[in-house]
Each structure stands twice: as structure tokens, then as C-alpha cells.
XYZ file of C-alpha atoms in Angstrom:
688
model
C 11.350 -39.540 -0.847
C 9.305 -38.466 -3.800
C 7.115 -35.416 -3.423
C 3.421 -35.661 -4.049
C 2.663 -34.654 -7.625
C 0.366 -31.640 -7.976
C -1.901 -30.891 -10.930
C 0.120 -29.296 -13.674
C -0.856 -26.685 -16.240
C 0.893 -26.665 -19.581
C 1.366 -23.005 -20.475
C 3.469 -23.809 -23.545
C 6.499 -22.890 -21.488
C 9.729 -24.745 -20.877
C 8.441 -25.788 -17.466
C 4.997 -26.827 -16.336
C 3.241 -24.571 -13.850
C 1.140 -25.533 -10.879
C -2.023 -23.707 -9.910
C -0.040 -21.910 -7.202
C 2.542 -20.767 -9.766
C -0.208 -19.452 -12.013
C -1.833 -17.621 -9.099
C 1.437 -15.929 -8.131
C 2.187 -14.826 -11.685
C -1.380 -13.615 -12.217
C -1.222 -11.590 -9.006
C 1.997 -9.907 -10.123
C 0.467 -9.077 -13.511
C -2.785 -7.672 -12.112
C -1.168 -5.541 -9.410
C 1.486 -4.130 -11.750
C -0.928 -3.336 -14.583
C -3.458 -1.774 -12.203
C -0.827 0.456 -10.577
C 0.582 1.652 -13.906
C -2.749 2.248 -15.676
C -4.328 3.990 -12.685
C -1.649 6.685 -12.622
C -1.273 7.086 -16.381
C -2.533 10.430 -17.780
C -6.217 10.034 -18.467
C -5.758 10.976 -22.120
C -3.086 11.724 -24.686
C -2.629 15.295 -23.577
C -0.302 18.068 -24.689
C 2.942 16.804 -23.169
C 5.244 19.694 -24.066
C 6.770 22.271 -21.780
C 7.368 25.741 -23.238
C 9.203 28.750 -21.814
C 9.000 32.345 -22.993
C 12.175 33.584 -24.741
C 13.511 30.008 -24.908
C 13.873 27.847 -28.044
C 11.242 25.245 -28.883
C 13.055 21.949 -28.248
C 10.502 19.650 -29.840
C 9.548 18.926 -33.423
C 7.409 21.106 -35.695
C 3.941 21.542 -34.211
C 0.843 21.835 -36.398
C -2.747 22.293 -35.214
C -4.888 19.187 -35.664
C -8.186 21.100 -35.207
C -9.538 24.666 -35.047
C -9.114 26.396 -31.688
C -9.229 29.972 -30.346
C -6.088 31.615 -28.961
C -6.998 32.947 -25.546
C -5.496 36.110 -24.116
C -3.251 35.951 -21.093
C -4.624 36.819 -17.679
C -2.598 40.027 -17.586
C -3.940 41.114 -20.956
C -7.513 40.352 -19.960
C -7.051 42.212 -16.693
C -5.780 45.328 -18.466
C -8.548 45.282 -21.094
C -11.235 44.776 -18.478
C -9.811 47.601 -16.371
C -9.927 49.860 -19.454
C -13.530 48.932 -20.172
C -14.587 49.454 -16.572
C -13.603 53.105 -16.850
C -16.930 53.499 -18.671
C -18.833 51.847 -15.860
C -21.682 53.941 -14.342
C -23.193 52.591 -11.125
C -26.946 52.871 -10.543
C -28.401 54.945 -7.672
C -32.124 55.155 -6.917
C -33.421 58.710 -6.173
C -36.014 58.831 -3.345
C -38.249 61.964 -3.332
C -39.929 61.090 -0.039
C -36.693 61.476 1.890
C -36.569 65.259 1.308
C -40.186 65.890 2.361
C -39.863 63.628 5.403
C -36.659 65.207 6.648
C -37.896 68.825 6.065
C -41.111 68.101 7.987
C -39.065 66.525 10.756
C -36.916 69.680 10.876
C -39.964 71.928 11.192
C -41.418 69.836 14.011
C -38.142 69.804 15.923
C -37.733 73.577 15.414
C -40.975 74.383 17.222
C -40.103 72.248 20.212
C -36.415 73.137 20.556
C -36.068 76.725 19.158
C -39.528 78.318 19.305
C -38.141 81.836 20.057
C -35.606 81.901 17.187
C -36.539 83.895 14.077
C -39.021 82.094 11.817
C -37.169 83.561 8.843
C -34.159 81.386 9.697
C -36.445 78.369 9.878
C -37.629 79.015 6.330
C -34.055 79.568 5.086
C -32.791 76.262 6.527
C -35.842 74.380 5.178
C -35.157 75.818 1.705
C -31.475 74.950 1.991
C -32.363 71.327 2.921
C -34.733 71.115 -0.014
C -31.987 72.377 -2.351
C -29.463 69.897 -1.007
C -31.848 66.966 -1.413
C -32.656 68.143 -4.925
C -28.958 67.850 -5.865
C -28.805 64.410 -4.297
C -27.135 63.092 -1.184
C -25.374 59.885 -2.048
C -25.366 56.710 0.030
C -21.983 56.592 1.721
C -22.383 52.882 2.557
C -21.412 52.055 -1.029
C -18.601 54.560 -1.758
C -17.329 55.170 -5.217
C -13.679 54.943 -4.198
C -13.408 51.389 -5.588
C -14.936 52.376 -8.919
C -13.396 54.229 -11.785
C -16.703 55.834 -12.714
C -16.959 59.635 -12.986
C -20.661 59.457 -13.747
C -23.579 57.620 -12.152
C -27.025 56.699 -13.294
C -29.773 58.513 -11.336
C -32.848 56.311 -11.364
C -36.168 58.062 -10.775
C -39.069 55.719 -11.220
C -38.440 54.001 -14.538
C -36.140 56.685 -15.913
C -32.348 56.703 -15.588
C -30.377 59.846 -16.274
C -26.614 60.309 -16.128
C -25.328 62.436 -13.310
C -21.769 63.593 -12.706
C -20.280 62.457 -9.432
C -19.116 66.017 -8.776
C -22.754 67.233 -8.655
C -23.850 64.962 -5.830
C -23.032 65.331 -2.155
C -22.130 63.047 0.651
C -23.906 63.590 4.013
C -20.753 65.243 5.329
C -20.488 67.599 2.351
C -24.191 68.471 2.618
C -23.854 69.314 6.312
C -20.802 71.495 5.699
C -22.577 73.471 2.961
C -25.575 73.980 5.211
C -23.724 75.256 8.277
C -21.358 77.441 6.209
C -24.243 79.486 4.787
C -23.807 83.137 5.874
C -27.313 83.431 7.375
C -27.123 80.085 9.145
C -23.649 80.697 10.526
C -24.876 83.767 12.483
C -27.106 81.478 14.592
C -24.489 78.724 15.078
C -24.734 78.676 18.888
C -28.504 78.400 18.849
C -28.514 75.723 16.122
C -26.146 73.482 18.114
C -29.113 72.485 20.283
C -31.006 71.421 17.167
C -28.110 69.266 15.597
C -28.698 69.662 11.839
C -26.937 66.287 11.202
C -30.149 64.552 12.201
C -31.935 65.963 9.118
C -29.325 65.061 6.502
C -29.633 61.456 5.239
C -28.895 59.945 1.770
C -31.620 60.023 -0.831
C -29.469 58.438 -3.589
C -29.335 54.727 -2.659
C -26.876 52.395 -4.400
C -28.635 49.779 -6.581
C -26.321 46.763 -6.261
C -28.343 44.480 -8.543
C -28.429 46.748 -11.581
C -24.888 47.983 -10.963
C -23.461 44.470 -10.794
C -25.329 43.462 -13.925
C -23.922 46.464 -15.758
C -20.406 45.695 -14.542
C -20.628 42.041 -15.658
C -21.951 43.057 -19.039
C -18.961 45.327 -19.553
C -16.570 42.562 -18.506
C -18.259 40.151 -20.901
C -17.825 42.605 -23.711
C -14.066 41.931 -23.585
C -13.374 38.993 -25.937
C -11.342 36.238 -24.165
C -9.623 35.220 -27.423
C -7.570 37.238 -29.846
C -7.637 34.985 -32.923
C -8.533 31.530 -34.212
C -5.964 28.964 -35.351
C -7.338 26.747 -38.113
C -6.605 23.087 -38.640
C -3.310 22.481 -40.457
C -1.818 25.844 -39.451
C 1.764 25.582 -38.165
C 2.022 26.784 -34.603
C 5.808 26.680 -34.154
C 8.886 25.087 -35.727
C 11.708 23.319 -33.970
C 14.332 25.781 -32.728
C 12.053 28.864 -32.936
C 12.105 31.251 -29.984
C 8.860 31.154 -28.004
C 7.532 34.723 -27.678
C 4.511 35.869 -25.673
C 2.061 35.429 -28.567
C 3.336 31.948 -29.421
C 3.317 30.949 -25.775
C -0.358 31.908 -25.504
C -1.048 29.956 -28.683
C 0.657 26.861 -27.195
C -1.209 27.242 -23.907
C -4.510 27.612 -25.761
C -3.743 24.520 -27.822
C -2.915 22.588 -24.665
C -6.157 23.664 -22.949
C -8.162 22.830 -26.047
C -6.642 19.344 -26.193
C -7.357 18.804 -22.501
C -10.936 19.971 -22.906
C -11.521 17.733 -25.921
C -10.095 14.687 -24.163
C -11.917 15.408 -20.915
C -15.179 15.457 -22.821
C -14.505 12.575 -25.217
C -12.421 10.071 -23.259
C -14.469 6.918 -22.763
C -14.088 3.513 -21.218
C -12.640 2.275 -24.503
C -9.700 4.665 -24.169
C -9.006 3.437 -20.667
C -9.344 -0.160 -21.857
C -6.837 0.520 -24.629
C -4.240 1.701 -22.127
C -4.866 -1.285 -19.896
C -4.554 -3.668 -22.841
C -1.307 -2.042 -23.999
C 0.321 -2.322 -20.566
C -1.103 -5.814 -20.050
C 0.524 -7.072 -23.263
C 4.015 -6.054 -22.158
C 3.637 -7.261 -18.584
C 2.359 -10.661 -19.797
C 5.262 -10.980 -22.253
C 7.699 -10.086 -19.478
C 6.102 -12.704 -17.214
C 6.347 -15.341 -19.937
C 10.027 -14.526 -20.350
C 10.633 -15.002 -16.617
C 8.632 -18.231 -16.601
C 10.602 -19.601 -19.543
C 14.138 -18.547 -18.685
C 14.218 -17.327 -15.070
C 11.495 -19.265 -13.294
C 13.701 -19.510 -10.203
C 12.997 -15.830 -9.533
C 9.403 -16.761 -8.743
C 10.656 -19.265 -6.169
C 11.932 -16.262 -4.207
C 9.034 -13.830 -4.146
C 11.316 -10.944 -3.222
C 13.282 -11.369 -6.452
C 10.188 -11.219 -8.633
C 8.801 -8.381 -6.500
C 11.844 -6.236 -7.218
C 11.463 -6.662 -10.981
C 7.787 -5.778 -11.054
C 8.301 -2.961 -8.530
C 10.994 -1.352 -10.706
C 8.704 -1.486 -13.732
C 5.803 0.055 -11.821
C 7.860 2.757 -10.066
C 9.494 4.128 -13.209
C 6.220 4.070 -15.131
C 4.579 5.981 -12.278
C 7.400 8.545 -12.251
C 6.967 9.098 -15.978
C 3.198 9.504 -15.601
C 3.700 12.013 -12.793
C 6.197 14.159 -14.689
C 4.343 14.070 -17.999
C 0.853 14.406 -16.533
C 1.798 17.507 -14.531
C 4.487 18.876 -16.909
C 6.929 19.042 -13.998
C 10.322 18.240 -15.542
C 11.859 16.873 -18.715
C 11.407 13.121 -19.120
C 15.146 12.659 -19.762
C 15.777 13.603 -16.136
C 14.269 10.284 -15.031
C 17.212 7.871 -14.503
C 15.871 4.894 -16.441
C 19.408 3.433 -16.508
C 19.001 2.565 -12.829
C 16.669 -0.268 -13.851
C 19.249 -2.302 -15.843
C 21.947 -1.427 -13.295
C 20.022 -2.855 -10.359
C 18.803 -5.915 -12.249
C 22.288 -6.593 -13.667
C 23.966 -6.259 -10.263
C 21.549 -8.528 -8.426
C 20.405 -10.855 -11.219
C 21.619 -11.251 -14.800
C 22.162 -9.231 -17.961
C 19.402 -10.805 -20.059
C 16.766 -10.071 -17.420
C 18.196 -6.560 -17.077
C 17.680 -5.956 -20.801
C 14.128 -7.366 -20.822
C 13.130 -5.331 -17.773
C 14.590 -2.143 -19.234
C 12.891 -2.597 -22.603
C 9.559 -3.290 -20.894
C 9.820 -0.073 -18.885
C 10.818 2.027 -21.898
C 8.076 0.714 -24.205
C 5.371 1.261 -21.581
C 6.612 4.771 -20.770
C 6.830 5.620 -24.474
C 3.040 5.327 -24.744
C 2.710 8.272 -22.353
C 4.873 10.628 -24.432
C 3.843 12.741 -27.407
C 6.770 11.761 -29.653
C 8.132 8.453 -28.328
C 10.497 7.267 -31.091
C 13.472 9.418 -30.063
C 12.879 8.514 -26.424
C 12.873 4.782 -27.197
C 16.059 4.967 -29.276
C 17.998 7.031 -26.732
C 16.976 5.073 -23.640
C 17.322 1.598 -25.174
C 20.830 2.309 -26.510
C 21.863 3.831 -23.170
C 20.462 0.834 -21.289
C 22.316 -1.664 -23.474
C 25.560 0.280 -22.983
C 25.051 0.210 -19.211
C 24.456 -3.553 -19.218
C 27.611 -4.204 -21.241
C 29.662 -1.855 -19.058
C 28.552 -3.156 -15.666
C 29.367 -6.841 -15.597
C 29.842 -6.711 -11.838
C 29.822 -3.970 -9.226
C 32.560 -4.274 -6.637
C 33.626 -0.617 -6.275
C 32.137 2.864 -6.504
C 34.400 3.764 -9.416
C 32.602 1.222 -11.604
C 29.333 3.075 -11.061
C 31.048 6.333 -12.043
C 32.292 4.870 -15.333
C 28.893 3.292 -15.933
C 27.225 6.698 -15.527
C 29.780 8.216 -17.909
C 29.102 5.513 -20.527
C 25.363 6.127 -20.116
C 25.742 9.859 -20.802
C 28.022 9.226 -23.781
C 25.734 6.616 -25.363
C 22.551 8.654 -24.821
C 24.145 11.886 -26.090
C 25.612 10.227 -29.179
C 22.294 8.584 -30.057
C 20.338 11.798 -29.681
C 22.902 13.747 -31.710
C 22.725 11.120 -34.468
C 18.935 11.481 -34.613
C 19.365 15.272 -34.736
C 21.667 14.982 -37.763
C 19.211 12.633 -39.469
C 16.341 15.090 -38.985
C 18.108 18.407 -39.596
C 21.053 17.565 -41.852
C 23.153 20.448 -40.505
C 24.460 21.758 -37.194
C 23.788 25.458 -37.691
C 20.853 25.375 -35.238
C 22.450 22.915 -32.803
C 21.474 23.738 -29.223
C 23.715 22.085 -26.592
C 21.290 22.999 -23.816
C 19.074 20.127 -24.944
C 21.742 17.678 -23.772
C 22.046 19.101 -20.278
C 19.173 16.892 -19.205
C 21.141 13.766 -20.092
C 24.173 15.049 -18.200
C 22.072 15.713 -15.103
C 20.520 12.262 -15.480
C 24.022 10.742 -15.547
C 24.797 12.481 -12.247
C 21.585 11.071 -10.786
C 22.596 7.589 -11.921
C 25.974 7.956 -10.225
C 24.361 9.266 -7.033
C 22.028 6.253 -6.942
C 24.749 4.254 -5.191
C 22.990 4.413 -1.757
C 19.867 2.905 -3.311
C 21.773 -0.359 -3.768
C 21.781 -0.771 -0.006
C 18.041 -0.062 0.141
C 17.366 -2.650 -2.582
C 19.525 -5.227 -0.786
C 17.695 -4.828 2.504
C 14.242 -4.531 0.976
C 14.376 -7.483 -1.412
C 16.989 -9.681 0.279
C 19.767 -9.421 -2.317
C 23.501 -9.186 -1.790
C 25.842 -7.183 -4.020
C 29.519 -7.735 -4.734
C 30.274 -4.541 -2.831
C 28.670 -5.985 0.306
C 30.526 -9.263 -0.205
C 33.841 -7.416 -0.517
C 33.076 -5.519 2.677
C 32.157 -8.752 4.496
C 35.355 -10.469 3.351
C 37.486 -7.855 5.096
C 39.403 -9.846 7.731
C 39.264 -6.846 10.054
C 35.573 -7.487 10.535
C 34.886 -8.329 14.164
C 33.696 -11.887 13.540
C 36.617 -12.821 11.275
C 39.077 -11.175 13.632
C 37.691 -13.251 16.492
C 38.119 -16.402 14.427
C 41.730 -15.545 13.581
C 42.484 -15.028 17.284
C 40.413 -17.805 18.898
C 40.496 -20.454 16.157
C 43.543 -19.707 13.965
C 43.576 -23.169 12.402
C 39.951 -22.792 11.335
C 40.705 -19.323 10.016
C 43.528 -20.607 7.805
C 41.359 -23.494 6.664
C 38.577 -21.032 5.706
C 40.969 -18.921 3.653
C 42.210 -21.984 1.762
C 38.650 -23.168 1.157
C 37.728 -19.700 -0.134
C 40.587 -19.728 -2.629
C 39.707 -23.203 -3.901
C 35.982 -22.446 -4.104
C 36.524 -19.142 -5.935
C 38.635 -20.878 -8.600
C 35.931 -23.486 -9.140
C 33.233 -20.798 -9.310
C 35.104 -18.870 -11.990
C 35.528 -22.071 -13.976
C 31.849 -23.060 -13.985
C 30.390 -19.524 -14.170
C 29.169 -19.238 -10.581
C 29.434 -16.276 -8.192
C 33.078 -16.391 -7.146
C 32.860 -13.470 -4.722
C 29.857 -14.964 -2.936
C 31.454 -18.384 -2.455
C 34.762 -16.834 -1.348
C 33.034 -14.678 1.278
C 30.812 -17.558 2.362
C 33.877 -19.776 2.780
C 35.360 -17.266 5.242
C 32.257 -17.571 7.426
C 31.239 -21.192 6.890
C 32.995 -22.469 10.043
C 32.468 -19.491 12.353
C 30.554 -21.782 14.701
C 33.864 -23.385 15.667
C 34.702 -20.221 17.620
C 32.523 -21.523 20.446
C 34.589 -24.716 20.963
C 37.755 -24.318 18.872
C 39.850 -26.897 20.744
C 37.483 -29.715 19.720
C 38.475 -29.333 16.059
C 41.673 -30.889 14.751
C 43.027 -27.827 12.967
C 43.063 -25.897 16.255
C 44.680 -28.608 18.390
C 48.354 -28.431 19.329
C 50.673 -31.164 20.576
C 48.425 -34.007 19.489
C 46.128 -33.563 22.528
C 42.428 -34.014 21.758
C 39.623 -33.399 24.283
C 37.532 -36.014 22.444
C 39.519 -38.731 24.259
C 37.419 -38.037 27.341
C 34.040 -37.921 25.545
C 31.742 -40.523 24.093
C 31.417 -40.789 20.356
C 27.878 -39.400 20.489
C 28.917 -36.372 22.552
C 31.873 -35.730 20.266
C 29.649 -35.982 17.201
C 27.175 -33.532 18.744
C 29.944 -31.008 19.375
C 31.243 -31.347 15.810
C 27.736 -31.104 14.343
C 26.927 -28.183 16.627
C 29.355 -25.860 14.857
C 26.749 -25.455 12.113
C 23.957 -24.363 14.454
C 26.358 -22.226 16.466
C 27.504 -20.617 13.225
C 23.916 -19.785 12.306
C 23.387 -18.186 15.718
C 26.468 -16.019 15.243
C 25.327 -15.140 11.717
C 21.997 -13.927 13.114
C 23.741 -12.012 15.890
C 26.035 -10.210 13.449
C 23.251 -9.738 10.842
C 24.955 -11.626 8.035
C 22.981 -11.771 4.767
C 20.691 -14.684 4.029
C 22.994 -16.012 1.303
C 25.889 -16.321 3.770
C 23.658 -18.048 6.320
C 22.584 -20.529 3.645
C 26.227 -21.344 2.878
C 26.869 -21.964 6.589
C 23.840 -24.238 6.869
C 24.571 -26.309 3.742
C 28.345 -26.752 3.721
C 27.911 -30.220 5.318
C 24.392 -30.758 3.983
C 22.703 -33.688 5.696
C 25.913 -35.672 5.871
C 27.269 -37.497 8.886
C 30.152 -36.889 11.262
C 31.702 -39.986 9.697
C 34.722 -40.395 11.956
C 32.657 -40.789 15.111
C 29.824 -42.572 13.324
C 32.153 -45.262 11.989
C 33.929 -45.546 15.339
C 30.607 -46.001 17.120
C 29.230 -48.570 14.668
C 32.507 -50.555 14.771
C 32.439 -50.746 18.549
C 28.667 -51.444 18.741
C 28.047 -53.791 15.804
C 24.988 -55.420 17.348
C 23.239 -52.251 18.522
C 20.831 -50.183 16.424
C 22.305 -46.753 15.637
C 20.279 -43.557 15.772
C 21.588 -41.899 12.612
C 20.181 -38.508 13.612
C 22.712 -38.293 16.460
C 25.512 -38.270 13.896
C 23.791 -36.283 11.082
C 24.190 -32.598 10.311
C 20.932 -30.596 10.291
C 21.379 -29.511 6.651
C 19.720 -28.788 4.314
C 21.612 -30.139 1.325
C 22.997 -27.558 -1.147
C 20.419 -25.974 -3.451
C 22.671 -23.516 -5.354
C 25.869 -23.917 -7.339
C 27.805 -21.877 -4.813
C 26.701 -24.100 -1.936
C 27.722 -27.244 -3.819
C 31.125 -25.719 -4.634
C 31.695 -24.825 -0.977
C 30.774 -28.346 0.149
C 33.288 -29.916 -2.266
C 36.085 -27.448 -1.501
C 35.570 -27.706 2.282
C 35.614 -31.505 2.372
C 38.597 -31.838 0.040
C 40.705 -29.180 1.780
C 40.071 -30.666 5.210
C 40.818 -34.228 4.048
C 43.959 -33.183 2.189
C 45.639 -32.341 5.498
C 45.575 -36.018 6.480
C 47.407 -37.340 3.385
C 50.644 -39.163 4.263
C 52.347 -37.866 1.124
C 51.370 -35.370 -1.565
C 51.734 -36.840 -5.006
C 49.568 -36.290 -8.030
C 48.126 -39.781 -7.654
C 47.233 -39.448 -3.967
C 45.688 -36.007 -4.502
C 43.671 -37.196 -7.497
C 42.435 -40.272 -5.618
C 41.465 -38.119 -2.626
C 39.513 -35.600 -4.705
C 37.709 -38.266 -6.747
C 36.839 -40.287 -3.660
C 35.373 -37.358 -1.732
C 33.485 -35.652 -4.568
C 32.162 -38.924 -6.038
C 31.048 -39.914 -2.544
C 29.096 -36.668 -2.195
C 27.440 -37.256 -5.548
C 26.519 -40.838 -4.675
C 25.131 -39.697 -1.304
C 22.716 -37.408 -3.176
C 23.973 -34.124 -1.771
C 23.675 -32.345 -5.153
C 20.269 -33.549 -6.248
C 18.530 -30.291 -5.341
C 21.019 -27.807 -6.808
C 21.478 -26.779 -10.468
C 24.962 -28.231 -10.898
C 25.773 -30.569 -13.784
C 28.134 -33.533 -14.080
C 30.228 -31.352 -16.355
C 30.478 -28.701 -13.614
C 31.452 -31.360 -11.075
C 34.176 -32.693 -13.368
C 35.549 -29.164 -13.813
C 35.450 -28.730 -10.043
C 37.487 -31.900 -9.494
C 40.035 -30.791 -12.068
C 40.448 -27.402 -10.383
C 40.776 -28.999 -6.940
C 43.440 -31.428 -8.129
C 45.489 -28.730 -9.841
C 45.243 -26.277 -6.954
C 46.142 -28.894 -4.318
C 49.131 -29.992 -6.404
C 50.280 -26.362 -6.394
C 49.674 -25.922 -2.669
C 51.431 -29.130 -1.641
C 54.198 -29.205 -4.261
C 57.555 -30.624 -3.197
C 60.277 -28.036 -2.600
C 63.952 -28.714 -3.528
C 66.484 -29.021 -0.744
C 68.946 -26.176 -0.520
C 72.656 -27.276 -0.162
C 74.627 -26.328 2.928
C 77.471 -23.877 2.442
C 81.000 -25.281 2.991
C 83.009 -23.832 5.835
């Protein structure tokens, strides 16, 4: 039945796109570009990382504008501390305090000590006046935090310097008063008067003027030590970064940040967005032209765009915050994952897209592009398939070798000698290689997240000690042997027509697992020629035979088999019929209408090469067991009849298999069956 034709859009691609296809692709482009551009550094900042007493690992650096070299915080702190030694705090002198306190003393004397000598009263009043004349300082603002040895005494509008040693605290003033020889003779009598009540500060700390004076002294320390002019070389490659050079680099970095913070406009942001948009659109066009099937499975396309976005975000994070060296980011993981789950050409395009976008974030991108592109190509060539952990180890080793050799070649081109060669620069690539090797667990995460299946998982699933396969070998041994034979035939076909041999072999082991539920109803598991179908109607027998597909899918869900294996179980009979019982029923009921659905498998028909291969291998292997004799002619006739019948029934209309592939498949089946069923010579009996 023909599908309804939808409006098509000609995008100058190999295939025409519907409005839905355009919407999906546009959504991928917008989301990816927005995520990358949003996290990109807001301007082309100073993207170098310098360390004191370490060599400068980048190229020669020359100032592109005039900028001051600021002093370090430690230097500024020392200079400000030195200047603050000259700081003199301001204290306001209050004359009224002395008169008020002396009058208070005289009043209290008359009421408390009226009979004590009036001469002593005059002596103490004079002593108080003398103490207040020297100055009693406000103890609420002590000088212990200051380095000043002199203060400013403010009287009215005049300020005069006064040594700190000349002023008194209230405690010192009291001690001088009571230790006077004349006063000490009347100590017992004066205890009732409590001379502490008459000693209060008359030099009050002026916080406003003092703070202003302190700030002015701090401002007098120049924050910069020199000015670097435009065109002046800051540092050369390989030079040791000392303290002065480090401050120069930091000042240059801050100056660049300040200039970009103040000058970056919407046009700069638009330029970044346009740059990223160009590469993402080109990548989308490539997929639409050559790998449009990835868009049919949204998870496949999602993984590609997610990898691009994630690695661009990592680069922006490291460069924007100067956290680590960019070579520590394992960009080789991108082509590894895409090559394992997809194909090498898409792996290369994805890797190049990531590298070119990330290069726009770096200060000097040419070396980065050369090193990472060469390393990515080497990884793609090395990792044709991933079926063991050792392959990932050798892939990581090839990555380190290719990246190191490329960087060393660029070093020789630039320098022309190896006298200043620094091997520490290559440690980053070695560490990155270790990260690539340790990324093995991420394969499992990618599989589960995006619905892929790796060769490693297929190898693990094909282990006959797995519970489900072990059950089949014990409960349905004939089916188990049949599945192994089908797997061998299907794998040979897959290798011949460039399909996934490991997938079809593993799928063949599981394609008939539904027969575990009723093994005796299937010929390969019957012994002694006894068949339980003799006691069932043709419809019931057909339902039991057809049911092994649905039962297999239930078991696949129960044991969490991957989607690709479930698809092979569902499609290995397609929407064909249980022909034996269908023909029997129609022959015995020629005049009755037949409900074809009662004899038809649920399907669907195969929609991948691997599913078509499994269908051919399964049907041919099962039918070959019923041949009366095994000659080349009978085997060839059997294979041609079954495969041509499947083609004529339309089972392969929805899968990307060609007539050439089908012809190769028939050739492989004929040759393999001839080998399996070859005639053995008879051994002679020994004479007595």
C-alpha cells in the first residue's frame, strides 16, 4: 500500500526533505549552536597559563597596546605598610573637659571631705590641671593598631604634632596622681572621694580626618611599577618566567580583559554565533546527504550533536577559567565513539567539526588543529572495530604517538634545533592518552543513553554461558544447534556484503529463543518422529509456531536484550506465513474463506541488511534439513527457491539490500551448505 505523499522541500541534497525533517534538523542546529555560543568566552581573552620559575611554553609574546605593569599584592602590601609608618592620627583637644572636671572635684571635696586640709585640695586641683594640659587620650580608639609614634593635636583650627609618649591614658593619669608624695599621705581619706571619677579623656580620636589621612597615604603608593609600550616583547618561547615577568603577564591579561569587557558588542557575539552556525550547518548537510538514516533514529543524531556540544563546552570552561591545558581534553574520544557505533566517515566529520569550533576559542589555534586532526585520523584508522579492551589500549597508544610526532615536527619547523627542547610539554598528551584509555566505561553509558550496541556487548551476549542461551541448549537443544548454524551462515554473508557480522551472529543465537516455551512443538526438538501437532488443528498449530516470535520478544524484554537484538527476533520471519499449516488448511478447506492473519507472523518485515541476512539464513538452514539428498544441484535449487520466494513476496522492500547483495548471499549459502553436507568416504573394514 502506497504511503500518502507529503510536501517535499528540495534542499539541493541527495534526498528530498519533508517539513518534519527540516524541523528536526533545524532544532538540532539551533540547540547545539545556542549551547556552544552561550558558554564560549565572552571575548578573545588572554588564554595562556604561566607559572613562576617555569618555562614559557607558548610562542613569543609581544604587547599589542600600551599597558601598565601592576605590582603584586604582596609588594603593594609591603609598600603601603612602609608608608603607613608616617601616619599620624588626629585627636581633638577639648579645653572644657579640664575646667569641668576640676570644678566637679572641688564640689565633691566640700561634700565628702570638708575637714581635710584645704592645701591638699589645691594640690590635687593643680595636679588635675597639669594632667589635662598634657592630654589624656581617648582609650576607645587605642593606638595599638597603628604604627604612628606621633599624633596630630587639633585645637580649634590648628593642628600640632604631639609625641605619643607625652600623652597619658586615663589609667596612667590616675597612677601619676595617686603616686604624688603629698597625695599619697592622704590615701585612706581620698578613697572615699574616688579620684577616678575626675579623670576622663580630653583628646578625642577624630575618625574622619584620620581615615582621610590614612587613605591619602595609601593612595600615594603607585599601583604600577612601569609601562609596557606597544610592540615591546614581553617574553620569548622557552624563557623562564620570573616574578617580574609574571606580573607583566598578569597585567597584560587584566588589561586585555578590561579592554574586551568594555568594548565587546553585539557584533562580537554575532560573529561567534555565525562562526559556530557555519560549521554546524555544514555538518548537518553532510548527515543529510550521506547519513540521513541517522535522523530516522533521533538518538543517533542526538549523540553526534551532544558530543560536539560537550567537547566545545569543556574547551570553553578550561580556556575561559585557565584551569588546565587544552591538550588534556580527550578529543580523540569523539572519533572513537562515533567510529564504534556508526562509521569512519562520520567519525572524521564530527571530529573535524569539534576541532575547528574549539580552535576559535584558543589564542594560537594552528598547532592545536594540526595535532588533534592528525591524532583523530590515526585513531579512526586504528579502530576499525572494538571487540576487546586491548584494542582501546593500542588505540590510545597510537593517539599519543601521532599527536607527539606531529607536535615535535611543528617544533622542529619553528625552532630548527633541539637545544631548547622541553619534554615536559608532551606530558599533557601522555596524560590525555591515559584518559582516552580509561574512557572504556563511557562506552556503556553511551550505549544505554543513545540506544547503541557495541561489538564488545555483542561478544558478551554471544557467550553460550549466558542464562538464556544455556536454557535454550538444555530445553531446546535442536533449536540451539539450529541457531548456531544460522549464526555461522549469516556471519559469512554479512562479511561478504559489508554488514555487521557480529550483530547478525549474536542475533541469530537469540532469534528463536521463544521456542523455549514450547520446544516439543518444533521439528528440530522432536525425537522418534512423534509430533504433538497431530492432536491439534491447523490453526492452533500455526498459532503455536507463530507465537515463538512474540514469546521471544517477551523473553528479550525480561532479560533486557538490546533493541537491535529484539528487532532481529521480530523480523526473522517478517510478515510471512506458517506455510506448512496454511497450505494444509487451504487444501482441506478449498471452498472456505481463509483468515490469513491466523497464519501470518506479526512482523515487521526486515528494515536493515542484518535482518534480511538473518531471514535468508534462517529459512535456508531450516529447509536444508528436509532435503532427501545433498548434492550441489539440490542445494542450489533449494537456496534459489527460498531466497527468490522471499524477494518476490516483498520481504526486502523496506531494507537497504541490493540485488547484488542478495546474489552474494545466495552464493555464500550454497557454498557453505555444500561444505556442511558434503559426502564422506566410506572407511574399509580391517581383515581378520
